[in-house]
Tab-separated table of C-alpha atoms in Angstrom:
chain	number	residue	atom	x	y	z
B	1	THR	CA	88.137	102.137	113.473
B	2	ASP	CA	86.491	102.220	110.820
B	3	SER	CA	86.914	98.645	109.674
B	4	ALA	CA	83.655	96.658	108.025
B	5	VAL	CA	83.460	92.252	107.945
B	6	ASP	CA	81.369	90.037	107.009
B	7	LEU	CA	81.670	86.130	108.534
B	8	ALA	CA	80.056	83.034	106.834
B	9	TYR	CA	81.444	79.886	108.152
B	10	GLY	CA	80.114	77.401	106.386
B	11	ALA	CA	80.930	73.054	105.965
B	12	ALA	CA	84.110	74.202	103.630
B	13	GLU	CA	85.631	77.129	105.044
B	14	ARG	CA	85.308	79.636	107.784
B	15	LEU	CA	85.449	83.082	105.407
B	16	LEU	CA	86.047	86.400	107.285
B	17	THR	CA	85.686	89.191	104.397
B	18	LEU	CA	87.296	92.465	105.089
B	19	ARG	CA	85.251	95.177	103.386
B	20	ARG	CA	87.400	98.394	104.567
B	21	GLY	CA	90.073	98.994	107.296
B	22	GLU	CA	91.891	96.264	109.369
B	23	VAL	CA	91.987	93.297	111.406
B	24	LEU	CA	94.118	91.247	113.592
B	25	VAL	CA	93.453	87.697	113.164
B	26	GLN	CA	94.099	84.616	115.306
B	27	THR	CA	93.342	81.290	114.299
B	28	ARG	CA	92.564	78.147	116.441
B	29	PRO	CA	92.380	74.496	115.239
B	30	ASP	CA	88.946	74.087	113.387
B	31	HIS	CA	87.458	71.431	115.582
B	32	ALA	CA	84.486	70.958	112.659
B	33	GLY	CA	86.845	69.349	110.255
B	34	SER	CA	89.685	70.515	108.471
B	35	ARG	CA	87.972	74.253	107.027
B	36	PRO	CA	90.771	76.671	105.978
B	37	PHE	CA	90.720	80.203	107.353
B	38	ILE	CA	90.470	82.528	104.666
B	39	VAL	CA	90.070	86.685	104.812
B	40	ALA	CA	89.136	87.591	101.751
B	41	THR	CA	89.064	91.057	100.442
B	42	CYS	CA	88.530	93.267	97.085
B	43	HIS	CA	92.143	92.501	95.832
B	44	GLY	CA	92.287	88.265	96.572
B	45	ARG	CA	92.463	85.879	99.266
B	46	ILE	CA	94.736	85.227	102.221
B	47	ARG	CA	94.578	81.290	104.022
B	48	ALA	CA	96.152	81.076	107.315
B	49	LEU	CA	98.114	78.769	107.994
B	50	GLY	CA	97.909	78.239	111.470
B	51	THR	CA	98.925	81.554	112.523
B	52	ARG	CA	98.374	85.128	113.673
B	53	PHE	CA	98.697	88.092	110.846
B	54	THR	CA	97.122	91.158	110.021
B	55	VAL	CA	95.213	92.360	107.044
B	56	ARG	CA	94.586	96.146	106.111
B	57	VAL	CA	92.646	97.215	103.273
B	58	ASP	CA	93.393	100.263	101.135
B	59	ASP	CA	92.176	101.696	97.751
B	60	ASP	CA	94.472	100.480	95.263
B	61	SER	CA	95.949	97.411	97.627
B	62	SER	CA	95.617	95.091	100.785
B	63	ARG	CA	98.807	94.686	103.115
B	64	VAL	CA	99.316	91.459	104.753
B	65	THR	CA	101.818	91.385	107.770
B	66	VAL	CA	102.692	87.844	109.509
B	67	LEU	CA	103.249	87.924	113.670
B	68	GLU	CA	103.304	84.261	113.881
B	69	HIS	CA	103.539	81.084	111.429
B	70	ALA	CA	102.421	81.990	107.842
B	71	VAL	CA	99.751	82.713	105.423
B	72	GLU	CA	99.073	82.271	101.764
B	73	ILE	CA	97.847	85.304	99.593
B	74	THR	CA	96.166	84.323	96.148
B	75	PRO	CA	95.261	87.665	94.165
B	76	ARG	CA	92.074	87.953	92.681
B	77	ALA	CA	93.472	87.255	88.833
B	78	PRO	CA	93.116	83.296	87.715
B	79	SER	CA	96.974	83.824	86.527
B	80	ALA	CA	98.654	85.204	89.698
B	81	THR	CA	100.983	83.570	91.380
B	82	VAL	CA	100.274	82.386	95.056
B	83	ARG	CA	102.594	83.818	97.494
B	84	THR	CA	103.730	82.206	101.055
B	85	VAL	CA	104.615	85.052	103.623
B	86	ALA	CA	106.433	84.279	106.926
B	87	ALA	CA	106.422	85.445	110.272
B	88	GLY	CA	107.982	88.925	110.339
B	89	GLN	CA	107.062	89.914	107.396
B	90	GLN	CA	104.772	91.534	105.350
B	91	SER	CA	103.338	91.647	101.558
B	92	ARG	CA	100.784	94.406	99.525
B	93	PHE	CA	99.078	92.917	96.686
B	94	ASP	CA	95.974	93.937	94.578
B	95	ALA	CA	93.899	92.064	91.873
B	96	HIS	CA	96.677	91.008	90.040
B	97	HIS	CA	100.165	90.694	92.210
B	98	ALA	CA	101.297	89.674	95.190
B	99	SER	CA	104.584	91.722	96.487
B	100	LEU	CA	107.813	89.781	97.198
B	101	PRO	CA	107.450	89.711	101.596
B	102	ALA	CA	109.480	92.240	102.471
B	103	PRO	CA	110.109	92.787	106.493
B	104	ALA	CA	107.216	93.702	108.799
B	105	PRO	CA	107.751	97.196	111.004
B	106	LEU	CA	108.525	95.640	114.731
B	107	GLN	CA	105.424	97.337	116.112
B	108	ALA	CA	103.489	96.243	113.279
B	109	ASP	CA	100.133	94.961	115.324
B	110	ALA	CA	100.794	98.475	117.639
B	111	TRP	CA	97.354	99.441	116.950
B	112	ALA	CA	95.133	96.342	118.336
B	113	ARG	CA	97.312	97.451	121.866
B	114	GLY	CA	95.663	101.014	121.568
B	115	MET	CA	99.157	102.600	120.264
B	116	LEU	CA	100.053	104.124	116.836
B	117	ALA	CA	103.415	103.307	115.939
B	118	ALA	CA	105.041	105.629	113.373
B	119	GLN	CA	108.871	105.186	112.079
B	120	ASP	CA	109.622	108.155	110.072
B	121	MET	CA	106.276	108.983	108.817
B	122	ARG	CA	105.303	111.728	106.970
B	123	LEU	CA	102.437	113.834	109.012
B	124	ASP	CA	99.945	113.402	105.993
B	125	ALA	CA	100.097	109.736	106.596
B	126	PHE	CA	100.069	109.926	110.331
B	127	ALA	CA	97.234	112.365	110.322
B	128	ASP	CA	95.008	110.210	107.905
B	129	GLU	CA	96.089	106.910	110.308
B	130	LEU	CA	95.371	109.142	113.679
B	131	SER	CA	91.797	110.216	112.182
B	132	ARG	CA	90.425	106.867	112.040
B	133	TYR	CA	90.537	106.693	115.596
B	134	ARG	CA	88.947	110.365	115.985
B	135	PRO	CA	85.483	111.494	114.729
B	136	GLY	CA	85.203	114.852	112.559
B	137	LEU	CA	87.684	116.148	109.940
B	138	LEU	CA	91.961	116.137	110.206
B	139	ARG	CA	93.502	117.817	107.634
B	140	VAL	CA	97.258	118.763	107.079
B	141	GLU	CA	98.419	121.910	105.137
B	142	PRO	CA	100.361	121.015	102.063
B	143	GLN	CA	103.291	122.966	103.433
B	144	VAL	CA	103.902	120.558	106.529
B	145	ALA	CA	102.823	117.270	105.107
B	146	GLY	CA	105.824	116.038	104.762
B	147	LEU	CA	107.155	116.553	107.461
B	148	ARG	CA	109.047	112.975	109.350
B	149	LEU	CA	108.021	111.731	112.575
B	150	SER	CA	108.815	108.619	114.428
B	151	GLY	CA	107.150	107.212	118.419
B	152	ALA	CA	104.445	105.399	119.609
B	153	PHE	CA	101.148	107.549	120.666
B	154	GLN	CA	98.080	106.072	123.042
B	155	LEU	CA	95.290	105.890	120.874
B	156	ASP	CA	92.780	106.477	123.659
B	157	ASP	CA	93.759	110.172	124.111
B	158	THR	CA	94.154	111.636	120.393
B	159	GLN	CA	93.981	115.120	121.888
B	160	ALA	CA	97.121	114.402	123.664
B	161	VAL	CA	98.492	112.931	120.319
B	162	LEU	CA	97.713	116.398	118.218
B	163	ASP	CA	99.121	118.424	121.440
B	164	SER	CA	102.070	116.473	121.089
B	165	LEU	CA	102.636	116.884	117.477
B	166	THR	CA	103.276	121.059	118.719
B	167	ARG	CA	106.348	119.785	120.900
B	168	MET	CA	107.806	117.250	118.340
B	169	LEU	CA	107.638	119.170	114.576
B	170	PRO	CA	107.077	123.178	113.763
B	171	VAL	CA	103.442	123.233	113.482
B	172	ASP	CA	100.144	124.354	115.382
B	173	VAL	CA	97.118	122.677	116.171
B	174	LEU	CA	94.441	124.842	115.146
B	175	TYR	CA	90.528	124.211	115.720
B	176	ARG	CA	87.728	125.861	114.369
B	177	THR	CA	85.514	123.282	116.261
B	178	PRO	CA	86.420	120.230	118.141
B	179	TYR	CA	85.590	117.709	115.396
B	180	TRP	CA	86.991	120.043	112.729
B	181	VAL	CA	91.231	120.176	113.256
B	182	THR	CA	93.941	121.254	110.706
B	183	ILE	CA	97.382	121.408	111.179
B	184	ALA	CA	99.286	124.264	109.925
B	185	PRO	CA	102.941	125.653	109.695
B	186	ARG	CA	103.787	127.206	113.092
B	187	LYS	CA	103.096	131.045	113.292
B	188	LYS	CA	106.397	132.774	113.992
């Protein structure tokens, strides 16, 4: 879903460059020697320490969520502190700093199983996330952008997800075309 990567496996390292979007990485031992597995983003590098983890690139930072074992985050700035993040934790980092590890959401890898997990998520953030899985424009009017929702939603039918919003929240889903959708306050 709107992710772009470059792969460069060389003699010194196995490098995956995440240009945009999100990836789920599960590493295996290197049969060609001791080449580390690295995920690079515009904000820095993540070195796998025998692990399973996700990396997401946003405009202002990257987020790493560790599902098994650990990773090492190195922001791009030469003076930045290297940060180790263990299983069950996540960290955000920009080019200069990696945040202290914090507990990861329970369903951090739900998207890899075809689910969108929301826990007290703002409707505008939910719509941004859902729009990664459907073509066209999905807008949220400002009057309802701050509404919050929780649940697990099947991503193979985004139409059903939009329909469920009208049952969960005081909103209407308006279709100008199938590809131009607006979530608006419910008309009384």
